[in-house]
Amino acid sequence: MNSTSQFTSSFWSYYIIAIVVLSFIGLAWLLLSQNKVKAPPKGEEVKTMGHSWDGIEEYNNPLPRWWFYMFIVTMVVGVVYLLVYPGLGDFKGFAGWTSKNQYEKEVEAANKQYGELYAKFAKMPVEQLAKDPQAQRIGQNLFNTYCIQCHGSDAKGSKGFPNLTDTDWLWGGTPEKISETISKGRVGVMAAWGPTLGEERVKDVANYVLSLSKPEEQYDPVRAERGAAVFHNPPANCYTCHGDKGQGVQGTGPNLTDDVWLWGGSQKAIIDTITNGHHNQMPAWQNFLGNDKVHLLTAYVWGLSHPDGKALPTDSTNALGAKAAAAAKAAPAASAASEPAAVSASAASAPAAAPAEDKADVTYDTQAGTQVATFFFATGKSDVAVNAASVVGDVIAAGKEGKKLVISGYTDSTGNAAANAELSKKRAQAVQAFFEKQGVKAANIELRKPESTTGAQGNNAEGRRVEVKVAG
């Protein structure tokens, strides 16, 4: 008796055998016990059972002979079946049949029948198969058998399952990448940013994402501007997966600019995605289908989005959506138009042109577990960046909770040292005033001179910064 399938003992096998055997014995007893009544001699009336319901009586007829013998034959067939096939606990049956070996025999027979055809197609490139009617019919049959449950009969997918007929690819649309996806499967994870960002910043980022592809009436421009700062800065750093323009990175994060949405493109759906994240898994089909069937499936899927049989740029690199592409095209022109005026202004006030980063800005990061906000200032200015509140929200929250915010100003080593020191102090005080305006108590803010006040030499952004650390 095989007890390994029962984990700890063969009790359940004997239990099932007992139920089956006792069932047969019980049925045999029932049959024989009800076969005692004999037919009356010819000419005599059949006796009744002695019961009467509204004048209706039940005759005490014997069991019909044909029914009696059919029951016996059925029981005999059942016994023979249990001896030949599995059914009595762990007993395998004298025929040695299992569903597994039957499946393997059927697969072997199918391989013999269709093996040569699959071998012929296996030698053909995907681009050629995509134009072959017979190969496409077989590929469609495979797709309809194994793939439509998730991707739909039209291959256009549904919520959570990608559309295979467009040119938007999460993992790449080249024949090699499609084959790799089918063979090895994929696991896609979008982290849940709700606990880190909080409700308001999640809404800001959602509006920024909407602004990448939707008309202005479908999002809040003010929130979108704040969301852009969160998108491109810590702690979220969304651009590392979705690209600096939201165009996405194949194999890492989807394109957010083309208005193609895996989990929905409404504001509510996007907020839910950012807040709770998502986990998707595409199963690996290599071991089940084998190389030849995967090859035919690859050709069929590739052909759905390449009707002319030619490779597309979007197979390996995401393209910006129409709105984002127009914005990217307009940005260099606007920059070029403003450059002469900027050069003239800087020439009038300084002997050398200011670098590109000569502007007020702010970043947020965690260094060795410590929250650090860095405020950068334009040359000679002490104005805090306008987007500071949306970028350093975590630092503001820490200050409101009673944690100490330590503010340190830096300057460069060139020029008038006294003037530089005074400007550095004004910048630190400006940052202090900013946090107090956000609701942080003055008692929770400390202006502390750093060990070395020199942040950089010459006109460098590091020499025009103020750092704020959450001390605890």
CSV table of C-alpha atoms in Angstrom, one decimal:
chain,number,residue,atom,x,y,z
A,1,MET,CA,0.0,0.0,0.0
A,2,ASN,CA,1.3,3.4,-0.9
A,3,SER,CA,1.2,5.5,2.2
A,4,THR,CA,3.3,8.4,1.0
A,5,SER,CA,0.3,10.0,-0.7
A,6,GLN,CA,-1.5,10.1,2.6
A,7,PHE,CA,1.3,12.2,4.3
A,8,THR,CA,1.2,10.4,7.7
A,9,SER,CA,-0.6,7.1,7.4
A,10,SER,CA,-2.6,4.8,5.1
A,11,PHE,CA,-5.8,5.2,7.2
A,12,TRP,CA,-7.7,7.1,4.6
A,13,SER,CA,-7.0,4.5,1.9
A,14,TYR,CA,-8.4,1.8,4.2
A,15,TYR,CA,-11.3,4.1,5.1
A,16,ILE,CA,-12.3,4.5,1.4
A,17,ILE,CA,-11.9,0.7,0.7
A,18,ALA,CA,-14.2,0.0,3.7
A,19,ILE,CA,-16.8,2.4,2.5
A,20,VAL,CA,-16.8,1.0,-1.1
A,21,VAL,CA,-16.9,-2.7,0.0
A,22,LEU,CA,-19.6,-2.1,2.7
A,23,SER,CA,-21.6,-0.2,0.1
A,24,PHE,CA,-21.6,-3.2,-2.3
A,25,ILE,CA,-22.5,-5.6,0.6
A,26,GLY,CA,-25.3,-3.3,1.7
A,27,LEU,CA,-26.7,-3.0,-1.8
A,28,ALA,CA,-26.6,-6.8,-2.3
A,29,TRP,CA,-28.4,-7.3,1.0
A,30,LEU,CA,-31.1,-4.8,0.1
A,31,LEU,CA,-31.6,-6.4,-3.3
A,32,LEU,CA,-31.9,-9.9,-1.9
A,33,SER,CA,-34.1,-8.8,1.0
A,34,GLN,CA,-36.6,-7.3,-1.3
A,35,ASN,CA,-36.7,-10.4,-3.6
A,36,LYS,CA,-38.7,-12.7,-1.2
A,37,VAL,CA,-42.1,-11.9,-2.7
A,38,LYS,CA,-43.2,-14.5,-5.3
A,39,ALA,CA,-45.7,-14.0,-8.0
A,40,PRO,CA,-49.1,-15.5,-7.1
A,41,PRO,CA,-50.3,-18.6,-9.0
A,42,LYS,CA,-52.1,-17.9,-12.2
A,43,GLY,CA,-55.7,-16.9,-11.6
A,44,GLU,CA,-55.1,-15.7,-8.1
A,45,GLU,CA,-55.2,-12.0,-7.2
A,46,VAL,CA,-52.1,-10.2,-6.0
A,47,LYS,CA,-52.2,-9.3,-2.3
A,48,THR,CA,-52.0,-5.7,-1.1
A,49,MET,CA,-49.5,-4.3,1.4
A,50,GLY,CA,-52.5,-3.5,3.7
A,51,HIS,CA,-52.1,0.3,3.3
A,52,SER,CA,-54.8,2.5,1.9
A,53,TRP,CA,-54.8,6.2,1.1
A,54,ASP,CA,-58.0,7.7,0.0
A,55,GLY,CA,-59.1,4.3,-1.3
A,56,ILE,CA,-55.8,3.7,-3.1
A,57,GLU,CA,-54.0,0.5,-2.1
A,58,GLU,CA,-50.5,-0.7,-2.8
A,59,TYR,CA,-50.0,-4.2,-4.4
A,60,ASN,CA,-47.3,-6.5,-3.1
A,61,ASN,CA,-45.8,-7.3,-6.4
A,62,PRO,CA,-42.4,-9.0,-6.7
A,63,LEU,CA,-39.4,-7.2,-8.3
A,64,PRO,CA,-39.5,-7.4,-12.1
A,65,ARG,CA,-37.0,-10.1,-13.2
A,66,TRP,CA,-35.4,-7.9,-15.8
A,67,TRP,CA,-34.8,-5.1,-13.3
A,68,PHE,CA,-33.4,-7.6,-10.7
A,69,TYR,CA,-30.9,-9.1,-13.1
A,70,MET,CA,-29.9,-5.7,-14.5
A,71,PHE,CA,-29.0,-4.6,-10.9
A,72,ILE,CA,-26.9,-7.7,-10.4
A,73,VAL,CA,-25.1,-7.1,-13.8
A,74,THR,CA,-24.4,-3.5,-12.7
A,75,MET,CA,-22.9,-4.6,-9.4
A,76,VAL,CA,-20.7,-7.1,-11.2
A,77,VAL,CA,-19.5,-4.5,-13.7
A,78,GLY,CA,-18.7,-2.2,-10.8
A,79,VAL,CA,-16.6,-4.9,-9.0
A,80,VAL,CA,-14.7,-5.6,-12.3
A,81,TYR,CA,-14.1,-1.9,-12.8
A,82,LEU,CA,-12.6,-1.5,-9.3
A,83,LEU,CA,-10.3,-4.4,-9.9
A,84,VAL,CA,-9.1,-3.1,-13.3
A,85,TYR,CA,-8.9,0.7,-12.5
A,86,PRO,CA,-8.1,2.8,-9.4
A,87,GLY,CA,-11.0,3.3,-7.0
A,88,LEU,CA,-10.2,1.3,-3.9
A,89,GLY,CA,-8.0,3.7,-1.9
A,90,ASP,CA,-4.3,3.4,-3.0
A,91,PHE,CA,-4.9,0.3,-5.1
A,92,LYS,CA,-3.9,1.1,-8.6
A,93,GLY,CA,-5.9,-1.5,-10.4
A,94,PHE,CA,-4.5,-4.5,-12.4
A,95,ALA,CA,-4.5,-2.4,-15.7
A,96,GLY,CA,-2.0,0.1,-14.2
A,97,TRP,CA,-4.0,3.0,-15.7
A,98,THR,CA,-3.5,6.6,-14.6
A,99,SER,CA,-4.7,9.9,-16.1
A,100,LYS,CA,-1.1,11.0,-16.3
A,101,ASN,CA,0.0,8.1,-18.5
A,102,GLN,CA,-3.1,8.4,-20.7
A,103,TYR,CA,-2.3,12.1,-21.2
A,104,GLU,CA,1.3,11.3,-22.1
A,105,LYS,CA,0.2,8.7,-24.6
A,106,GLU,CA,-2.2,11.1,-26.2
A,107,VAL,CA,0.6,13.8,-26.4
A,108,GLU,CA,3.0,11.3,-27.9
A,109,ALA,CA,0.4,10.3,-30.5
A,110,ALA,CA,-0.3,14.0,-31.3
A,111,ASN,CA,3.5,14.7,-31.6
A,112,LYS,CA,3.8,11.9,-34.1
A,113,GLN,CA,0.9,13.2,-36.1
A,114,TYR,CA,1.9,16.9,-36.1
A,115,GLY,CA,5.6,16.8,-35.3
A,116,GLU,CA,6.8,17.2,-38.8
A,117,LEU,CA,4.5,20.2,-39.3
A,118,TYR,CA,5.7,21.9,-36.1
A,119,ALA,CA,9.3,21.1,-37.1
A,120,LYS,CA,8.8,22.9,-40.4
A,121,PHE,CA,7.5,26.0,-38.8
A,122,ALA,CA,10.2,26.0,-36.1
A,123,LYS,CA,12.8,26.6,-38.8
A,124,MET,CA,10.9,29.7,-40.2
A,125,PRO,CA,11.5,33.2,-38.7
A,126,VAL,CA,8.6,34.9,-36.9
A,127,GLU,CA,8.2,37.5,-39.5
A,128,GLN,CA,7.6,34.8,-42.2
A,129,LEU,CA,5.2,32.8,-40.0
A,130,ALA,CA,3.2,36.0,-39.4
A,131,LYS,CA,2.3,35.9,-43.1
A,132,ASP,CA,1.7,32.2,-43.4
A,133,PRO,CA,-2.1,31.4,-43.3
A,134,GLN,CA,-1.6,27.9,-42.0
A,135,ALA,CA,0.8,29.0,-39.3
A,136,GLN,CA,-1.5,31.8,-38.2
A,137,ARG,CA,-4.5,29.4,-38.0
A,138,ILE,CA,-2.5,27.0,-35.7
A,139,GLY,CA,-1.2,30.0,-33.7
A,140,GLN,CA,-4.8,31.3,-33.3
A,141,ASN,CA,-6.0,27.8,-32.1
A,142,LEU,CA,-3.2,27.8,-29.5
A,143,PHE,CA,-4.1,31.3,-28.4
A,144,ASN,CA,-7.8,30.4,-28.2
A,145,THR,CA,-6.9,27.4,-26.0
A,146,TYR,CA,-4.4,28.9,-23.6
A,147,CYS,CA,-4.5,32.7,-23.8
A,148,ILE,CA,-8.1,34.0,-24.2
A,149,GLN,CA,-8.9,33.5,-20.5
A,150,CYS,CA,-6.8,36.6,-19.7
A,151,HIS,CA,-6.3,38.5,-23.0
A,152,GLY,CA,-9.8,37.9,-24.5
A,153,SER,CA,-10.8,36.3,-27.7
A,154,ASP,CA,-9.9,39.5,-29.6
A,155,ALA,CA,-6.6,39.7,-27.8
A,156,LYS,CA,-7.4,43.2,-26.6
A,157,GLY,CA,-7.2,42.3,-23.0
A,158,SER,CA,-9.2,43.7,-20.1
A,159,LYS,CA,-8.5,45.5,-16.8
A,160,GLY,CA,-5.3,44.1,-15.4
A,161,PHE,CA,-4.5,42.1,-18.6
A,162,PRO,CA,-2.7,43.9,-21.5
A,163,ASN,CA,-3.9,44.5,-25.0
A,164,LEU,CA,-1.8,42.6,-27.5
A,165,THR,CA,-3.1,44.3,-30.6
A,166,ASP,CA,-1.6,47.8,-30.1
A,167,THR,CA,2.0,49.0,-30.1
A,168,ASP,CA,2.2,49.6,-26.3
A,169,TRP,CA,4.6,47.0,-24.8
A,170,LEU,CA,5.3,46.5,-21.1
A,171,TRP,CA,8.3,44.1,-21.7
A,172,GLY,CA,9.1,44.7,-25.4
A,173,GLY,CA,7.4,43.9,-28.7
A,174,THR,CA,10.3,42.3,-30.7
A,175,PRO,CA,9.9,38.6,-31.5
A,176,GLU,CA,12.7,37.7,-29.1
A,177,LYS,CA,11.0,39.6,-26.2
A,178,ILE,CA,7.5,38.2,-26.9
A,179,SER,CA,9.0,34.7,-27.0
A,180,GLU,CA,10.8,35.3,-23.8
A,181,THR,CA,7.6,36.6,-22.1
A,182,ILE,CA,5.6,33.5,-23.2
A,183,SER,CA,8.3,31.1,-22.3
A,184,LYS,CA,9.5,32.4,-19.0
A,185,GLY,CA,6.5,34.4,-17.8
A,186,ARG,CA,6.7,37.9,-16.2
A,187,VAL,CA,6.1,39.3,-12.8
A,188,GLY,CA,5.2,43.0,-12.6
A,189,VAL,CA,5.0,44.9,-9.3
A,190,MET,CA,3.9,48.4,-8.7
A,191,ALA,CA,4.8,49.5,-5.1
A,192,ALA,CA,2.1,50.9,-2.8
A,193,TRP,CA,3.1,54.5,-2.2
A,194,GLY,CA,0.0,55.5,-0.2
A,195,PRO,CA,1.7,55.0,3.2
A,196,THR,CA,4.8,56.9,2.1
A,197,LEU,CA,3.3,59.9,0.3
A,198,GLY,CA,0.0,60.4,2.1
A,199,GLU,CA,-3.4,61.1,0.6
A,200,GLU,CA,-2.7,64.7,-0.6
A,201,ARG,CA,0.6,63.9,-2.4
A,202,VAL,CA,-0.9,60.8,-4.0
A,203,LYS,CA,-3.6,63.1,-5.5
A,204,ASP,CA,-0.9,65.5,-6.7
A,205,VAL,CA,1.0,62.7,-8.5
A,206,ALA,CA,-2.2,61.3,-9.9
A,207,ASN,CA,-3.0,64.8,-11.4
A,208,TYR,CA,0.5,65.1,-12.8
A,209,VAL,CA,0.1,61.6,-14.5
A,210,LEU,CA,-3.2,62.7,-15.9
A,211,SER,CA,-1.7,65.9,-17.3
A,212,LEU,CA,0.7,63.8,-19.4
A,213,SER,CA,-2.0,62.6,-21.7
A,214,LYS,CA,-5.3,64.2,-20.8
A,215,PRO,CA,-6.8,67.6,-21.7
A,216,GLU,CA,-6.6,70.3,-19.0
A,217,GLU,CA,-10.2,70.1,-18.0
A,218,GLN,CA,-9.6,66.5,-16.7
A,219,TYR,CA,-7.0,67.4,-14.1
A,220,ASP,CA,-6.1,70.1,-11.6
A,221,PRO,CA,-3.1,72.1,-12.9
A,222,VAL,CA,-2.1,73.3,-9.5
A,223,ARG,CA,-2.0,69.7,-8.1
A,224,ALA,CA,-0.3,68.6,-11.3
A,225,GLU,CA,2.5,71.1,-10.8
A,226,ARG,CA,3.0,69.9,-7.2
A,227,GLY,CA,2.8,66.3,-8.4
A,228,ALA,CA,5.6,66.9,-10.9
A,229,ALA,CA,8.0,67.7,-8.1
A,230,VAL,CA,7.0,64.5,-6.2
A,231,PHE,CA,7.4,62.5,-9.5
A,232,HIS,CA,10.9,63.7,-10.0
A,233,ASN,CA,12.2,63.7,-6.5
A,234,PRO,CA,12.6,61.5,-3.4
A,235,PRO,CA,11.1,59.7,-1.7
A,236,ALA,CA,9.0,58.5,-4.7
A,237,ASN,CA,11.4,59.1,-7.6
A,238,CYS,CA,8.7,57.8,-10.0
A,239,TYR,CA,10.9,58.8,-13.0
A,240,THR,CA,13.4,55.9,-12.2
A,241,CYS,CA,10.7,53.4,-13.5
A,242,HIS,CA,8.5,55.6,-15.7
A,243,GLY,CA,11.2,57.8,-17.3
A,244,ASP,CA,11.9,61.5,-16.9
A,245,LYS,CA,9.0,62.4,-19.2
A,246,GLY,CA,6.7,59.6,-18.1
A,247,GLN,CA,7.4,57.7,-21.3
A,248,GLY,CA,8.1,54.5,-19.3
A,249,VAL,CA,11.0,52.0,-19.4
A,250,GLN,CA,10.2,48.6,-21.0
A,251,GLY,CA,10.6,45.9,-18.4
A,252,THR,CA,10.5,48.4,-15.5
A,253,GLY,CA,7.5,50.7,-15.7
A,254,PRO,CA,4.7,51.4,-18.2
A,255,ASN,CA,4.3,54.4,-20.5
A,256,LEU,CA,2.2,57.1,-18.8
A,257,THR,CA,1.9,59.4,-21.8
A,258,ASP,CA,0.0,57.4,-24.4
A,259,ASP,CA,-3.4,57.1,-22.7
A,260,VAL,CA,-3.1,53.3,-22.6
A,261,TRP,CA,-4.0,52.1,-19.1
A,262,LEU,CA,-3.6,48.6,-17.6
A,263,TRP,CA,-5.6,49.3,-14.5
A,264,GLY,CA,-7.8,52.2,-15.6
A,265,GLY,CA,-7.1,55.8,-16.6
A,266,SER,CA,-9.6,57.7,-14.5
A,267,GLN,CA,-8.4,59.8,-11.6
A,268,LYS,CA,-9.9,57.4,-9.2
A,269,ALA,CA,-8.2,54.4,-10.8
A,270,ILE,CA,-4.8,56.1,-10.9
A,271,ILE,CA,-5.1,57.2,-7.2
A,272,ASP,CA,-5.9,53.6,-6.3
A,273,THR,CA,-2.9,52.3,-8.3
A,274,ILE,CA,-0.5,54.7,-6.6
A,275,THR,CA,-2.0,54.2,-3.2
A,276,ASN,CA,-2.3,50.4,-3.1
A,277,GLY,CA,0.1,49.3,-5.9
A,278,HIS,CA,-0.5,46.2,-8.1
A,279,HIS,CA,1.0,42.8,-8.5
A,280,ASN,CA,0.7,41.0,-11.9
A,281,GLN,CA,2.0,37.6,-13.0
A,282,MET,CA,2.2,36.1,-16.4
A,283,PRO,CA,2.7,32.3,-16.1
A,284,ALA,CA,5.6,30.6,-17.9
A,285,TRP,CA,4.5,28.3,-20.7
A,286,GLN,CA,7.8,26.8,-21.9
A,287,ASN,CA,7.6,23.5,-20.0
A,288,PHE,CA,3.9,23.0,-20.9
A,289,LEU,CA,3.9,24.0,-24.6
A,290,GLY,CA,7.5,23.4,-25.7
A,291,ASN,CA,9.6,25.4,-28.1
A,292,ASP,CA,7.7,24.8,-31.3
A,293,LYS,CA,4.3,25.8,-30.0
A,294,VAL,CA,5.8,28.9,-28.2
A,295,HIS,CA,7.4,29.8,-31.6
A,296,LEU,CA,4.0,29.7,-33.3
A,297,LEU,CA,2.3,31.6,-30.5
A,298,THR,CA,5.0,34.3,-30.8
A,299,ALA,CA,4.4,34.7,-34.5
A,300,TYR,CA,0.6,34.9,-34.0
A,301,VAL,CA,0.9,37.6,-31.2
A,302,TRP,CA,3.6,39.5,-33.1
A,303,GLY,CA,1.4,39.5,-36.2
A,304,LEU,CA,-1.6,41.0,-34.3
A,305,SER,CA,0.3,44.3,-33.8
A,306,HIS,CA,2.4,44.2,-37.0
A,307,PRO,CA,-0.2,43.7,-39.8
A,308,ASP,CA,2.4,44.7,-42.5
A,309,GLY,CA,5.0,42.3,-41.1
A,310,LYS,CA,7.6,45.1,-40.4
A,311,ALA,CA,9.3,45.9,-37.1
A,312,LEU,CA,8.3,49.1,-35.3
A,313,PRO,CA,10.4,51.5,-33.2
A,314,THR,CA,8.0,51.0,-30.3
A,315,ASP,CA,9.0,47.3,-30.2
A,316,SER,CA,12.0,48.2,-28.2
A,317,THR,CA,11.6,51.8,-27.1
A,318,ASN,CA,8.4,53.5,-25.8
A,319,ALA,CA,7.2,56.6,-27.7
A,320,LEU,CA,5.9,59.7,-26.1
A,321,GLY,CA,2.1,60.2,-26.4
A,322,ALA,CA,0.9,63.1,-28.6
A,323,LYS,CA,0.5,65.6,-25.8
A,324,ALA,CA,3.9,64.8,-24.1
A,325,ALA,CA,5.6,64.8,-27.5
A,326,ALA,CA,4.3,68.2,-28.3
A,327,ALA,CA,5.4,69.5,-24.9
A,328,ALA,CA,8.9,68.1,-25.4
A,329,LYS,CA,9.1,69.6,-28.9
A,330,ALA,CA,8.0,73.0,-27.6
A,331,ALA,CA,10.4,73.0,-24.6
A,332,PRO,CA,13.7,73.5,-26.6
A,333,ALA,CA,12.1,76.3,-28.7
A,334,ALA,CA,11.0,78.2,-25.6
A,335,SER,CA,14.4,77.7,-24.0
A,336,ALA,CA,16.1,79.0,-27.1
A,337,ALA,CA,13.8,82.1,-27.2
A,338,SER,CA,14.6,83.0,-23.7
A,339,GLU,CA,18.3,82.4,-23.9
A,340,PRO,CA,19.4,85.8,-25.4
A,341,ALA,CA,17.6,87.8,-22.7
A,342,ALA,CA,19.1,85.6,-20.0
A,343,VAL,CA,22.6,86.1,-21.4
A,344,SER,CA,22.2,89.9,-21.6
A,345,ALA,CA,21.0,90.1,-18.0
A,346,SER,CA,23.8,88.0,-16.6
A,347,ALA,CA,26.4,89.9,-18.7
A,348,ALA,CA,25.2,93.2,-17.1
A,349,SER,CA,25.4,91.9,-13.6
A,350,ALA,CA,28.4,89.5,-13.6
A,351,PRO,CA,31.6,89.0,-15.6
A,352,ALA,CA,30.6,85.3,-16.5
A,353,ALA,CA,27.4,83.7,-17.5
A,354,ALA,CA,25.5,81.9,-14.7
A,355,PRO,CA,25.3,78.1,-15.0
A,356,ALA,CA,22.1,76.3,-15.9
A,357,GLU,CA,21.4,75.3,-12.3
A,358,ASP,CA,21.5,79.0,-11.1
A,359,LYS,CA,17.9,79.0,-9.7
A,360,ALA,CA,16.0,78.3,-6.6
A,361,ASP,CA,15.2,74.6,-6.1
A,362,VAL,CA,14.7,72.0,-3.4
A,363,THR,CA,15.3,68.2,-3.1
A,364,TYR,CA,14.5,65.6,-0.4
A,365,ASP,CA,16.3,62.4,0.4
A,366,THR,CA,17.2,60.1,3.2
A,367,GLN,CA,20.9,59.7,4.1
A,368,ALA,CA,21.8,56.8,6.3
A,369,GLY,CA,18.2,56.8,7.7
A,370,THR,CA,18.2,60.6,8.2
A,371,GLN,CA,15.7,62.8,6.4
A,372,VAL,CA,17.5,65.6,4.6
A,373,ALA,CA,16.0,68.5,2.6
A,374,THR,CA,18.4,70.6,0.6
A,375,PHE,CA,17.4,74.1,-0.5
A,376,PHE,CA,19.3,75.7,-3.4
A,377,PHE,CA,19.3,79.4,-4.1
A,378,ALA,CA,19.8,81.6,-7.1
A,379,THR,CA,23.1,83.6,-7.1
A,380,GLY,CA,22.8,86.5,-4.7
A,381,LYS,CA,19.2,85.6,-3.7
A,382,SER,CA,17.6,84.2,-0.6
A,383,ASP,CA,14.2,83.3,-2.0
A,384,VAL,CA,12.9,79.8,-1.3
A,385,ALA,CA,11.8,77.6,-4.2
A,386,VAL,CA,8.0,77.9,-4.9
A,387,ASN,CA,7.5,74.1,-4.9
A,388,ALA,CA,9.3,73.6,-1.6
A,389,ALA,CA,6.1,72.7,0.4
A,390,SER,CA,5.2,69.8,-1.9
A,391,VAL,CA,8.8,68.4,-2.0
A,392,VAL,CA,9.6,68.5,1.7
A,393,GLY,CA,6.2,67.5,3.1
A,394,ASP,CA,7.8,64.7,5.2
A,395,VAL,CA,10.2,67.1,6.8
A,396,ILE,CA,7.4,69.6,7.6
A,397,ALA,CA,5.4,66.7,9.1
A,398,ALA,CA,8.4,65.6,11.3
A,399,GLY,CA,8.8,69.2,12.6
A,400,LYS,CA,5.1,69.4,13.5
A,401,GLU,CA,5.4,66.1,15.3
A,402,GLY,CA,8.0,67.7,17.6
A,403,LYS,CA,11.2,66.5,16.0
A,404,LYS,CA,14.1,68.9,15.8
A,405,LEU,CA,14.9,70.4,12.4
A,406,VAL,CA,18.6,71.5,12.1
A,407,ILE,CA,19.2,74.2,9.5
A,408,SER,CA,22.8,74.8,8.2
A,409,GLY,CA,23.8,77.2,5.5
A,410,TYR,CA,26.8,76.9,3.1
A,411,THR,CA,28.6,79.3,0.8
A,412,ASP,CA,31.5,79.3,-1.7
A,413,SER,CA,35.0,80.4,-0.8
A,414,THR,CA,35.4,83.0,-3.5
A,415,GLY,CA,34.5,86.7,-3.4
A,416,ASN,CA,33.7,88.8,-0.3
A,417,ALA,CA,33.8,86.4,2.6
A,418,ALA,CA,31.8,88.6,4.9
A,419,ALA,CA,29.1,89.2,2.3
A,420,ASN,CA,29.0,85.5,1.6
A,421,ALA,CA,28.6,84.7,5.2
A,422,GLU,CA,25.8,87.2,5.6
A,423,LEU,CA,24.0,85.9,2.6
A,424,SER,CA,24.3,82.3,3.9
A,425,LYS,CA,22.8,83.4,7.2
A,426,LYS,CA,19.9,85.2,5.4
A,427,ARG,CA,19.2,82.0,3.4
A,428,ALA,CA,19.2,79.9,6.5
A,429,GLN,CA,16.8,82.4,8.1
A,430,ALA,CA,14.6,82.3,5.0
A,431,VAL,CA,14.4,78.5,5.3
A,432,GLN,CA,13.5,78.9,9.0
A,433,ALA,CA,10.8,81.3,8.1
A,434,PHE,CA,9.5,78.9,5.5
A,435,PHE,CA,9.1,76.1,8.0
A,436,GLU,CA,7.5,78.4,10.6
A,437,LYS,CA,5.0,79.5,7.9
A,438,GLN,CA,4.2,75.8,7.3
A,439,GLY,CA,3.2,75.4,11.0
A,440,VAL,CA,6.4,74.1,12.5
A,441,LYS,CA,7.0,75.7,16.0
A,442,ALA,CA,10.1,77.9,16.4
A,443,ALA,CA,11.2,75.7,19.3
A,444,ASN,CA,11.5,72.7,17.0
A,445,ILE,CA,13.9,74.6,14.6
A,446,GLU,CA,17.6,75.1,15.3
A,447,LEU,CA,20.0,77.2,13.2
A,448,ARG,CA,23.4,75.4,13.4
A,449,LYS,CA,26.6,76.6,11.8
A,450,PRO,CA,28.2,73.6,10.0
A,451,GLU,CA,31.8,72.5,10.8
A,452,SER,CA,32.8,73.7,7.3
A,453,THR,CA,30.7,76.5,5.9
A,454,THR,CA,32.3,76.2,2.4
A,455,GLY,CA,30.1,74.2,0.1
A,456,ALA,CA,32.0,74.8,-3.1
A,457,GLN,CA,34.4,77.1,-4.9
A,458,GLY,CA,33.2,79.4,-7.5
A,459,ASN,CA,29.7,79.8,-8.9
A,460,ASN,CA,28.4,76.3,-8.0
A,461,ALA,CA,24.9,75.3,-6.7
A,462,GLU,CA,26.5,73.4,-3.8
A,463,GLY,CA,27.9,76.7,-2.6
A,464,ARG,CA,24.4,78.2,-2.6
A,465,ARG,CA,22.6,75.7,-0.5
A,466,VAL,CA,21.0,75.3,3.0
A,467,GLU,CA,20.6,71.8,4.4
A,468,VAL,CA,17.8,70.8,6.8
A,469,LYS,CA,18.2,67.5,8.8
A,470,VAL,CA,15.6,65.8,11.0
A,471,ALA,CA,17.6,65.3,14.2
A,472,GLY,CA,14.9,63.4,16.2
